[in-house]
Amino acid sequence: MNAAAPLPTFAPMPDAQGFFGPYGGQLVPPHLKQAMDAINAAYAEITRRQDFQDELAQLFADYVGRPSPIFHARRLSQQLGGAQIHLKREDLNHTGAHKINHCLGEALLAKFMGKKKVIAETGAGQHGVALATACALVGIPCEIHMGQVDIEKEHPNVTKMRILGCKLVPVTRGAATLKEAVDSAFEEYLSNPTDYLYAIGSVVGPHPFPMMVRDFQSIIGREAREQFQAKHGRLPDYVAACVGGGSNAIGMFTAFLNDASVKLVGVEPAGEGTDKPGRHAATLTMGQPGEIHGMKCYVLEDADGQPAAVHSIASGLDYPGIGPQHSYLKDLGRAQYATADDQETLGAFMQLSRVEGIIPALESAHAVAWAMRVAPTLPADCHILVNLSGRGDKDADYVAEKLGL
Ligand SMILES: *Cc1c(COP(=O)(O)O)cnc(C)c1O
């Protein structure tokens, strides 16, 4: 399809120290590094075991409902008049998004490691619900730390976590939102790292988390590559996904890294505009290399060098850091990172709902918005595969109110 220069073959990443080129690593105090190294060793040993692989594959199939289909959005493509848009339907997974993939992996890992409790923080509650679900299934106690401010805002997710039987720990210190919840959850974890497992919600944090979460999510791209090839006898020209921390995107990209003809596009939230500091979360587009949450990666910083305030209409995308592997893929030029703002995202949310009968998560609608913007500029035999990371039930009331529906 295109005459792009041959790409280097991508060696397995990260290296033994957890680096993706200059990014990643373990920028943590020694006692935490020790705990991370223990997780890394157990991960290497356990994920090689056939009984672990078999159990995870079975749960992906019978519990999550994998493989998720690829849907050719014919009416949308026709309406736009250009490239063909296809959707990888992670929105059809049990619990409605891709997060269940790595949460099941982490919960099962905890069980195989003989852990007595899984601990995590949650912001809007999506990670908390997915993890509480996985822990209920696997039969391991789950403890979620959540800022009091977020608890009051995210009623349905809080209720679901309670129903699922996890212990919800309200965090009232400081601003009582995600940052304080992270601190609180880490303190609890470090009180007994032998018996507890910390479960990070994206491809971020110290090694081995960016690698582990990627590996569990890479089922998305493995399925998609095979499904697309079987259906169309070729690979897509573009593969696109929204980027918060980067887990659904890297899960989609990994299988295509060595396919030189496939362009990889991550779509960041431009919020109210990338020219408005604090009102977007376009980390790779507007940030620079730095450190956050135990890793080196691109970071959005304020004038004092602190992680910047961020905003997106999609609460799952408002993070001032980004996975280390995305940071490296950007520098290598292997993936491109574009943006979609709140308005364009709302438009895509509505158009996909009305033309295809699929209500996307506002996070996923960023990737759809990008595809809808470029499709008219491309020929009809060009194929764009978009990872539809989740469904929009959680966003329906908000959007209806916002648009006066
Ligand atoms: C959490 C979430 C995201 C963002 O997380 P990534 O790690 O960047 O994938 C995207 N889409 C949905 C539906 C989510 O719930």
CSV table of C-alpha atoms and ligand atoms in Angstrom, one decimal:
chain,number,residue,atom,x,y,z
A,1,MET,CA,0.0,0.0,0.0
A,2,ASN,CA,2.7,2.5,0.8
A,3,ALA,CA,6.4,2.9,0.2
A,4,ALA,CA,7.5,3.6,3.8
A,5,ALA,CA,11.1,2.8,4.5
A,6,PRO,CA,11.6,-0.6,6.1
A,7,LEU,CA,11.2,-0.5,9.8
A,8,PRO,CA,13.7,-2.0,12.3
A,9,THR,CA,12.5,-5.3,13.7
A,10,PHE,CA,11.4,-4.6,17.2
A,11,ALA,CA,13.3,-6.6,19.7
A,12,PRO,CA,11.3,-7.7,22.8
A,13,MET,CA,10.9,-4.7,25.1
A,14,PRO,CA,11.6,-3.8,27.8
A,15,ASP,CA,15.2,-4.7,28.7
A,16,ALA,CA,16.0,-6.6,31.9
A,17,GLN,CA,16.0,-3.3,33.9
A,18,GLY,CA,12.6,-2.4,32.6
A,19,PHE,CA,13.7,0.2,30.1
A,20,PHE,CA,12.0,1.0,26.8
A,21,GLY,CA,14.9,2.9,25.2
A,22,PRO,CA,15.5,5.7,27.7
A,23,TYR,CA,12.0,5.4,29.3
A,24,GLY,CA,10.5,3.2,32.0
A,25,GLY,CA,12.8,1.7,34.7
A,26,GLN,CA,12.1,1.7,38.5
A,27,LEU,CA,12.5,5.1,40.0
A,28,VAL,CA,11.4,4.0,43.4
A,29,PRO,CA,13.0,3.7,46.9
A,30,PRO,CA,14.9,0.5,47.7
A,31,HIS,CA,12.2,-1.3,49.7
A,32,LEU,CA,9.7,-0.7,46.8
A,33,LYS,CA,12.2,-1.8,44.2
A,34,GLN,CA,12.6,-5.0,46.1
A,35,ALA,CA,8.9,-5.6,46.1
A,36,MET,CA,8.7,-4.8,42.3
A,37,ASP,CA,11.6,-7.2,41.6
A,38,ALA,CA,9.8,-10.0,43.5
A,39,ILE,CA,6.7,-9.4,41.3
A,40,ASN,CA,8.8,-9.4,38.2
A,41,ALA,CA,10.4,-12.7,39.1
A,42,ALA,CA,7.1,-14.3,40.0
A,43,TYR,CA,5.5,-13.0,36.8
A,44,ALA,CA,8.3,-14.5,34.7
A,45,GLU,CA,7.9,-17.8,36.3
A,46,ILE,CA,4.1,-18.0,36.6
A,47,THR,CA,3.2,-16.7,33.2
A,48,ARG,CA,5.4,-19.4,31.6
A,49,ARG,CA,3.4,-22.1,33.3
A,50,GLN,CA,0.8,-24.0,31.1
A,51,ASP,CA,-1.8,-24.1,33.9
A,52,PHE,CA,-1.7,-20.3,34.3
A,53,GLN,CA,-1.9,-19.8,30.5
A,54,ASP,CA,-4.8,-22.3,30.2
A,55,GLU,CA,-6.8,-20.7,33.0
A,56,LEU,CA,-6.4,-17.2,31.6
A,57,ALA,CA,-7.3,-18.3,28.1
A,58,GLN,CA,-10.4,-20.1,29.4
A,59,LEU,CA,-11.5,-17.0,31.4
A,60,PHE,CA,-10.9,-14.7,28.4
A,61,ALA,CA,-13.2,-17.0,26.3
A,62,ASP,CA,-16.0,-18.0,28.7
A,63,TYR,CA,-16.0,-15.0,31.1
A,64,VAL,CA,-14.9,-12.0,29.1
A,65,GLY,CA,-16.5,-13.2,25.9
A,66,ARG,CA,-13.3,-13.2,23.7
A,67,PRO,CA,-12.6,-13.0,20.9
A,68,SER,CA,-14.3,-9.6,20.6
A,69,PRO,CA,-15.5,-9.1,17.0
A,70,ILE,CA,-14.3,-6.6,14.4
A,71,PHE,CA,-17.2,-4.7,13.0
A,72,HIS,CA,-17.0,-2.9,9.6
A,73,ALA,CA,-18.8,0.5,10.2
A,74,ARG,CA,-20.1,0.6,6.6
A,75,ARG,CA,-22.7,3.3,7.1
A,76,LEU,CA,-20.4,5.6,8.9
A,77,SER,CA,-17.6,5.0,6.3
A,78,GLN,CA,-20.1,5.7,3.5
A,79,GLN,CA,-21.4,8.8,5.1
A,80,LEU,CA,-17.9,10.2,5.5
A,81,GLY,CA,-16.9,9.2,2.0
A,82,GLY,CA,-13.4,7.9,2.1
A,83,ALA,CA,-11.5,5.2,3.9
A,84,GLN,CA,-13.3,2.2,5.5
A,85,ILE,CA,-13.6,2.3,9.3
A,86,HIS,CA,-13.5,-0.9,11.3
A,87,LEU,CA,-14.1,-1.3,15.1
A,88,LYS,CA,-12.5,-3.8,17.4
A,89,ARG,CA,-15.3,-4.3,19.8
A,90,GLU,CA,-13.7,-4.2,23.3
A,91,ASP,CA,-16.9,-2.5,24.3
A,92,LEU,CA,-18.6,-5.9,24.2
A,93,ASN,CA,-16.4,-7.4,26.9
A,94,HIS,CA,-17.9,-8.3,30.2
A,95,THR,CA,-17.9,-5.1,32.3
A,96,GLY,CA,-17.9,-3.1,29.1
A,97,ALA,CA,-14.2,-2.2,28.4
A,98,HIS,CA,-10.7,-3.5,27.8
A,99,LYS,CA,-9.7,-3.1,31.5
A,100,ILE,CA,-11.0,-6.5,32.4
A,101,ASN,CA,-8.2,-8.1,30.3
A,102,HIS,CA,-5.4,-6.9,32.6
A,103,CYS,CA,-7.4,-7.0,35.8
A,104,LEU,CA,-8.1,-10.7,35.2
A,105,GLY,CA,-4.4,-11.2,34.5
A,106,GLU,CA,-3.4,-9.4,37.7
A,107,ALA,CA,-6.0,-11.2,39.9
A,108,LEU,CA,-5.0,-14.6,38.6
A,109,LEU,CA,-1.3,-13.7,39.1
A,110,ALA,CA,-2.1,-12.8,42.7
A,111,LYS,CA,-3.8,-16.1,43.2
A,112,PHE,CA,-0.9,-18.1,41.7
A,113,MET,CA,1.5,-16.1,43.9
A,114,GLY,CA,-0.5,-17.0,47.0
A,115,LYS,CA,-1.3,-13.4,47.8
A,116,LYS,CA,-4.0,-12.6,50.4
A,117,LYS,CA,-5.2,-9.3,49.0
A,118,VAL,CA,-5.1,-7.2,45.9
A,119,ILE,CA,-4.8,-3.4,46.3
A,120,ALA,CA,-5.4,-0.6,43.9
A,121,GLU,CA,-6.5,3.0,43.6
A,122,THR,CA,-9.2,4.3,41.3
A,123,GLY,CA,-10.1,7.7,40.0
A,124,ALA,CA,-13.4,7.6,38.2
A,125,GLY,CA,-13.9,4.0,39.3
A,126,GLN,CA,-13.5,2.1,36.0
A,127,HIS,CA,-10.3,0.3,37.2
A,128,GLY,CA,-11.9,-0.3,40.6
A,129,VAL,CA,-14.9,-2.0,39.1
A,130,ALA,CA,-12.9,-4.1,36.7
A,131,LEU,CA,-10.5,-5.2,39.4
A,132,ALA,CA,-13.3,-5.9,41.9
A,133,THR,CA,-15.0,-8.0,39.3
A,134,ALA,CA,-11.8,-10.0,38.6
A,135,CYS,CA,-11.1,-10.5,42.3
A,136,ALA,CA,-14.7,-11.7,42.9
A,137,LEU,CA,-14.3,-14.2,40.2
A,138,VAL,CA,-10.9,-15.4,41.2
A,139,GLY,CA,-11.8,-15.5,44.9
A,140,ILE,CA,-9.3,-13.1,46.3
A,141,PRO,CA,-10.0,-10.1,48.6
A,142,CYS,CA,-9.8,-6.7,46.9
A,143,GLU,CA,-9.2,-3.3,48.5
A,144,ILE,CA,-9.8,-0.1,46.4
A,145,HIS,CA,-8.6,3.3,47.6
A,146,MET,CA,-10.7,6.2,46.3
A,147,GLY,CA,-10.7,9.9,47.0
A,148,GLN,CA,-13.8,11.1,48.9
A,149,VAL,CA,-14.4,13.7,46.2
A,150,ASP,CA,-14.4,11.0,43.5
A,151,ILE,CA,-16.6,8.8,45.6
A,152,GLU,CA,-19.3,11.5,45.7
A,153,LYS,CA,-19.0,12.0,41.9
A,154,GLU,CA,-19.0,8.4,40.7
A,155,HIS,CA,-22.0,7.0,42.4
A,156,PRO,CA,-22.8,4.0,40.0
A,157,ASN,CA,-19.2,2.7,40.1
A,158,VAL,CA,-19.0,3.0,43.8
A,159,THR,CA,-22.2,1.1,44.2
A,160,LYS,CA,-20.9,-1.6,41.8
A,161,MET,CA,-17.7,-2.0,43.8
A,162,ARG,CA,-19.7,-2.4,47.0
A,163,ILE,CA,-22.0,-5.0,45.4
A,164,LEU,CA,-19.0,-6.9,44.1
A,165,GLY,CA,-17.7,-7.2,47.6
A,166,CYS,CA,-14.5,-5.2,47.5
A,167,LYS,CA,-13.4,-3.1,50.5
A,168,LEU,CA,-13.7,0.5,49.5
A,169,VAL,CA,-11.3,2.8,51.4
A,170,PRO,CA,-12.4,6.5,51.2
A,171,VAL,CA,-9.3,8.9,51.2
A,172,THR,CA,-10.1,12.2,52.8
A,173,ARG,CA,-6.6,13.8,53.0
A,174,GLY,CA,-5.5,16.7,50.8
A,175,ALA,CA,-7.6,17.3,47.7
A,176,ALA,CA,-9.2,13.8,48.2
A,177,THR,CA,-8.9,12.7,44.6
A,178,LEU,CA,-6.7,10.3,42.6
A,179,LYS,CA,-3.3,11.5,43.7
A,180,GLU,CA,-4.1,11.0,47.4
A,181,ALA,CA,-5.8,7.7,46.6
A,182,VAL,CA,-2.5,6.5,45.0
A,183,ASP,CA,-0.5,7.5,48.0
A,184,SER,CA,-2.9,5.8,50.4
A,185,ALA,CA,-3.1,2.6,48.4
A,186,PHE,CA,0.7,2.4,48.2
A,187,GLU,CA,1.1,2.9,51.9
A,188,GLU,CA,-1.3,0.0,52.5
A,189,TYR,CA,0.6,-2.1,50.0
A,190,LEU,CA,4.0,-1.4,51.5
A,191,SER,CA,2.8,-2.4,54.9
A,192,ASN,CA,2.9,-6.0,53.7
A,193,PRO,CA,4.2,-6.5,50.2
A,194,THR,CA,4.7,-10.2,50.9
A,195,ASP,CA,1.0,-10.9,51.3
A,196,TYR,CA,-0.4,-8.1,49.1
A,197,LEU,CA,-0.3,-7.4,45.3
A,198,TYR,CA,-0.6,-3.9,44.0
A,199,ALA,CA,-2.6,-3.9,40.7
A,200,ILE,CA,-1.9,-0.9,38.5
A,201,GLY,CA,-4.6,0.1,36.1
A,202,SER,CA,-2.6,1.0,32.9
A,203,VAL,CA,0.8,0.5,31.3
A,204,VAL,CA,2.4,2.9,33.8
A,205,GLY,CA,4.3,2.9,37.0
A,206,PRO,CA,7.6,1.1,37.8
A,207,HIS,CA,8.8,-2.0,36.0
A,208,PRO,CA,7.3,-4.7,35.7
A,209,PHE,CA,3.9,-3.0,35.4
A,210,PRO,CA,4.1,-1.4,32.0
A,211,MET,CA,5.3,-4.8,30.6
A,212,MET,CA,2.8,-6.9,32.6
A,213,VAL,CA,-0.3,-4.8,31.7
A,214,ARG,CA,0.8,-4.7,28.1
A,215,ASP,CA,1.3,-8.4,27.9
A,216,PHE,CA,-2.2,-9.1,29.3
A,217,GLN,CA,-3.8,-6.5,26.9
A,218,SER,CA,-1.9,-7.7,23.8
A,219,ILE,CA,-4.6,-10.2,23.3
A,220,ILE,CA,-6.5,-7.4,21.6
A,221,GLY,CA,-4.0,-6.9,18.8
A,222,ARG,CA,-3.3,-10.6,18.4
A,223,GLU,CA,-6.9,-11.3,17.8
A,224,ALA,CA,-7.5,-8.2,15.6
A,225,ARG,CA,-4.5,-8.9,13.3
A,226,GLU,CA,-5.7,-12.5,12.7
A,227,GLN,CA,-9.4,-11.5,12.3
A,228,PHE,CA,-8.6,-8.7,9.9
A,229,GLN,CA,-6.3,-10.9,7.8
A,230,ALA,CA,-8.9,-13.7,7.7
A,231,LYS,CA,-11.7,-11.3,6.7
A,232,HIS,CA,-9.9,-9.1,4.2
A,233,GLY,CA,-6.8,-11.0,3.2
A,234,ARG,CA,-4.6,-8.2,4.1
A,235,LEU,CA,-3.7,-6.0,7.1
A,236,PRO,CA,-5.3,-2.6,7.9
A,237,ASP,CA,-3.4,0.6,6.7
A,238,TYR,CA,-4.0,2.3,10.0
A,239,VAL,CA,-4.5,1.0,13.6
A,240,ALA,CA,-5.8,3.7,16.0
A,241,ALA,CA,-6.6,3.8,19.7
A,242,CYS,CA,-7.2,6.4,22.4
A,243,VAL,CA,-4.4,7.0,24.9
A,244,GLY,CA,-4.8,7.7,28.6
A,245,GLY,CA,-2.0,5.8,30.3
A,246,GLY,CA,-1.9,3.8,27.1
A,247,SER,CA,-3.0,0.2,27.9
A,248,ASN,CA,-5.7,-0.3,25.3
A,249,ALA,CA,-3.5,1.3,22.6
A,250,ILE,CA,-0.4,-0.7,23.4
A,251,GLY,CA,-2.6,-3.8,23.6
A,252,MET,CA,-3.7,-3.1,20.1
A,253,PHE,CA,-0.3,-1.9,18.7
A,254,THR,CA,1.9,-4.8,19.9
A,255,ALA,CA,0.9,-7.4,17.3
A,256,PHE,CA,1.4,-4.9,14.5
A,257,LEU,CA,4.8,-3.4,15.6
A,258,ASN,CA,6.8,-5.3,13.0
A,259,ASP,CA,4.3,-4.8,10.1
A,260,ALA,CA,6.0,-1.9,8.3
A,261,SER,CA,2.9,-1.1,6.2
A,262,VAL,CA,0.6,-0.6,9.2
A,263,LYS,CA,0.6,3.0,10.6
A,264,LEU,CA,0.0,3.1,14.4
A,265,VAL,CA,-1.9,6.2,15.7
A,266,GLY,CA,-2.5,7.0,19.4
A,267,VAL,CA,-5.1,9.7,20.0
A,268,GLU,CA,-4.6,11.9,23.0
A,269,PRO,CA,-7.3,14.2,24.7
A,270,ALA,CA,-6.9,17.8,23.6
A,271,GLY,CA,-9.7,18.7,26.1
A,272,GLU,CA,-10.5,22.4,25.6
A,273,GLY,CA,-7.4,22.9,23.5
A,274,THR,CA,-3.7,22.1,23.6
A,275,ASP,CA,-3.0,25.8,23.8
A,276,LYS,CA,-4.8,25.9,27.2
A,277,PRO,CA,-2.4,24.6,29.9
A,278,GLY,CA,-4.3,22.6,32.5
A,279,ARG,CA,-7.3,22.1,30.2
A,280,HIS,CA,-6.0,19.1,28.2
A,281,ALA,CA,-4.1,15.9,28.8
A,282,ALA,CA,-2.1,15.6,25.5
A,283,THR,CA,1.0,14.3,27.2
A,284,LEU,CA,3.0,13.1,24.2
A,285,THR,CA,1.9,16.0,22.0
A,286,MET,CA,2.7,18.8,24.5
A,287,GLY,CA,4.9,17.3,27.2
A,288,GLN,CA,8.5,16.5,27.5
A,289,PRO,CA,10.6,13.6,29.0
A,290,GLY,CA,10.5,13.6,32.8
A,291,GLU,CA,9.5,11.4,35.7
A,292,ILE,CA,6.3,10.4,37.3
A,293,HIS,CA,5.0,7.5,39.4
A,294,GLY,CA,8.2,5.6,39.4
A,295,MET,CA,9.0,5.7,35.7
A,296,LYS,CA,10.7,7.9,33.1
A,297,CYS,CA,8.2,9.0,30.4
A,298,TYR,CA,6.8,12.0,28.7
A,299,VAL,CA,5.1,14.3,31.3
A,300,LEU,CA,3.0,17.4,31.3
A,301,GLU,CA,4.4,19.7,33.9
A,302,ASP,CA,3.4,23.1,35.3
A,303,ALA,CA,5.6,26.1,35.7
A,304,ASP,CA,7.0,24.7,39.0
A,305,GLY,CA,8.0,21.4,37.4
A,306,GLN,CA,5.2,19.5,39.1
A,307,PRO,CA,2.8,17.2,37.2
A,308,ALA,CA,0.3,19.6,35.5
A,309,ALA,CA,-3.4,19.8,36.2
A,310,VAL,CA,-5.1,17.9,33.3
A,311,HIS,CA,-8.6,17.8,31.8
A,312,SER,CA,-10.5,15.7,29.4
A,313,ILE,CA,-14.2,15.1,28.8
A,314,ALA,CA,-13.3,11.5,29.3
A,315,SER,CA,-12.2,10.9,32.9
A,316,GLY,CA,-10.2,7.8,31.9
A,317,LEU,CA,-7.8,9.9,29.8
A,318,ASP,CA,-6.9,12.7,32.2
A,319,TYR,CA,-3.4,11.6,33.2
A,320,PRO,CA,-0.3,13.9,33.1
A,321,GLY,CA,2.1,10.9,32.3
A,322,ILE,CA,2.0,8.2,29.7
A,323,GLY,CA,3.3,4.7,29.4
A,324,PRO,CA,7.1,4.4,28.8
A,325,GLN,CA,6.7,2.2,25.7
A,326,HIS,CA,4.5,4.9,24.0
A,327,SER,CA,7.2,7.5,24.9
A,328,TYR,CA,9.8,5.4,23.1
A,329,LEU,CA,7.5,4.5,20.1
A,330,LYS,CA,7.0,8.3,19.6
A,331,ASP,CA,10.7,9.0,19.6
A,332,LEU,CA,11.4,6.2,17.2
A,333,GLY,CA,8.6,7.4,14.9
A,334,ARG,CA,7.0,4.0,14.9
A,335,ALA,CA,3.7,5.4,16.3
A,336,GLN,CA,2.3,8.8,15.7
A,337,TYR,CA,0.3,10.6,18.3
A,338,ALA,CA,-2.6,12.9,17.3
A,339,THR,CA,-5.3,14.6,19.4
A,340,ALA,CA,-9.0,15.1,19.5
A,341,ASP,CA,-10.7,17.7,21.6
A,342,ASP,CA,-13.8,17.5,23.8
A,343,GLN,CA,-16.1,19.0,21.1
A,344,GLU,CA,-14.9,16.7,18.3
A,345,THR,CA,-15.2,13.8,20.6
A,346,LEU,CA,-18.8,14.6,21.5
A,347,GLY,CA,-19.6,14.8,17.8
A,348,ALA,CA,-18.0,11.4,17.2
A,349,PHE,CA,-19.9,9.9,20.2
A,350,MET,CA,-23.2,11.1,18.7
A,351,GLN,CA,-22.5,10.2,15.1
A,352,LEU,CA,-21.4,6.6,15.9
A,353,SER,CA,-24.5,6.2,18.1
A,354,ARG,CA,-26.9,7.4,15.5
A,355,VAL,CA,-25.3,5.9,12.3
A,356,GLU,CA,-24.2,2.5,13.7
A,357,GLY,CA,-26.2,2.1,16.9
A,358,ILE,CA,-23.0,1.8,19.0
A,359,ILE,CA,-22.7,4.2,22.0
A,360,PRO,CA,-18.9,4.4,22.6
A,361,ALA,CA,-17.2,5.4,25.8
A,362,LEU,CA,-16.1,9.0,25.7
A,363,GLU,CA,-12.5,7.7,25.9
A,364,SER,CA,-12.9,5.5,22.8
A,365,ALA,CA,-14.8,8.3,21.0
A,366,HIS,CA,-11.5,10.2,20.8
A,367,ALA,CA,-10.1,7.5,18.5
A,368,VAL,CA,-13.3,7.4,16.5
A,369,ALA,CA,-13.1,11.2,16.1
A,370,TRP,CA,-9.6,11.0,14.7
A,371,ALA,CA,-10.7,8.3,12.2
A,372,MET,CA,-13.7,10.3,11.2
A,373,ARG,CA,-11.4,13.3,10.6
A,374,VAL,CA,-8.9,11.5,8.3
A,375,ALA,CA,-11.2,9.0,6.6
A,376,PRO,CA,-12.5,11.6,4.0
A,377,THR,CA,-8.9,12.4,3.0
A,378,LEU,CA,-8.2,8.8,2.2
A,379,PRO,CA,-9.2,6.4,-0.7
A,380,ALA,CA,-12.1,4.0,-0.3
A,381,ASP,CA,-9.7,1.0,-0.4
A,382,CYS,CA,-7.9,2.2,2.6
A,383,HIS,CA,-8.7,0.5,5.9
A,384,ILE,CA,-8.6,2.1,9.4
A,385,LEU,CA,-9.0,-0.2,12.4
A,386,VAL,CA,-10.0,1.6,15.5
A,387,ASN,CA,-9.9,0.0,19.0
A,388,LEU,CA,-13.3,0.7,20.5
A,389,SER,CA,-12.0,0.4,24.1
A,390,GLY,CA,-15.3,0.6,25.9
A,391,ARG,CA,-19.0,1.3,25.8
A,392,GLY,CA,-20.7,4.5,26.7
A,393,ASP,CA,-23.4,3.5,29.1
A,394,LYS,CA,-21.4,5.3,31.9
A,395,ASP,CA,-21.4,8.5,29.8
A,396,ALA,CA,-24.9,8.5,28.5
A,397,ASP,CA,-26.5,10.8,31.2
A,398,TYR,CA,-23.6,13.2,31.1
A,399,VAL,CA,-23.7,13.6,27.3
A,400,ALA,CA,-27.5,13.9,27.3
A,401,GLU,CA,-27.3,16.7,29.8
A,402,LYS,CA,-24.4,18.4,28.1
A,403,LEU,CA,-26.2,18.4,24.7
A,404,GLY,CA,-29.7,19.0,26.1
A,405,LEU,CA,-31.1,15.7,24.8
B,1,LIG,C1,-9.5,3.5,31.3
B,1,LIG,C2,-10.0,3.6,30.0
B,1,LIG,C3,-9.2,4.1,28.9
B,1,LIG,C4,-7.9,4.7,29.1
B,1,LIG,O1,-6.9,3.8,29.6
B,1,LIG,P1,-5.7,3.3,28.7
B,1,LIG,O2,-4.8,2.7,29.7
B,1,LIG,O3,-5.1,4.5,28.0
B,1,LIG,O4,-6.3,2.3,27.8
B,1,LIG,C5,-9.7,4.1,27.6
B,1,LIG,N1,-10.9,3.6,27.3
B,1,LIG,C6,-11.7,3.2,28.3
B,1,LIG,C7,-13.1,2.7,27.9
B,1,LIG,C8,-11.3,3.1,29.6
B,1,LIG,O5,-12.1,2.7,30.6
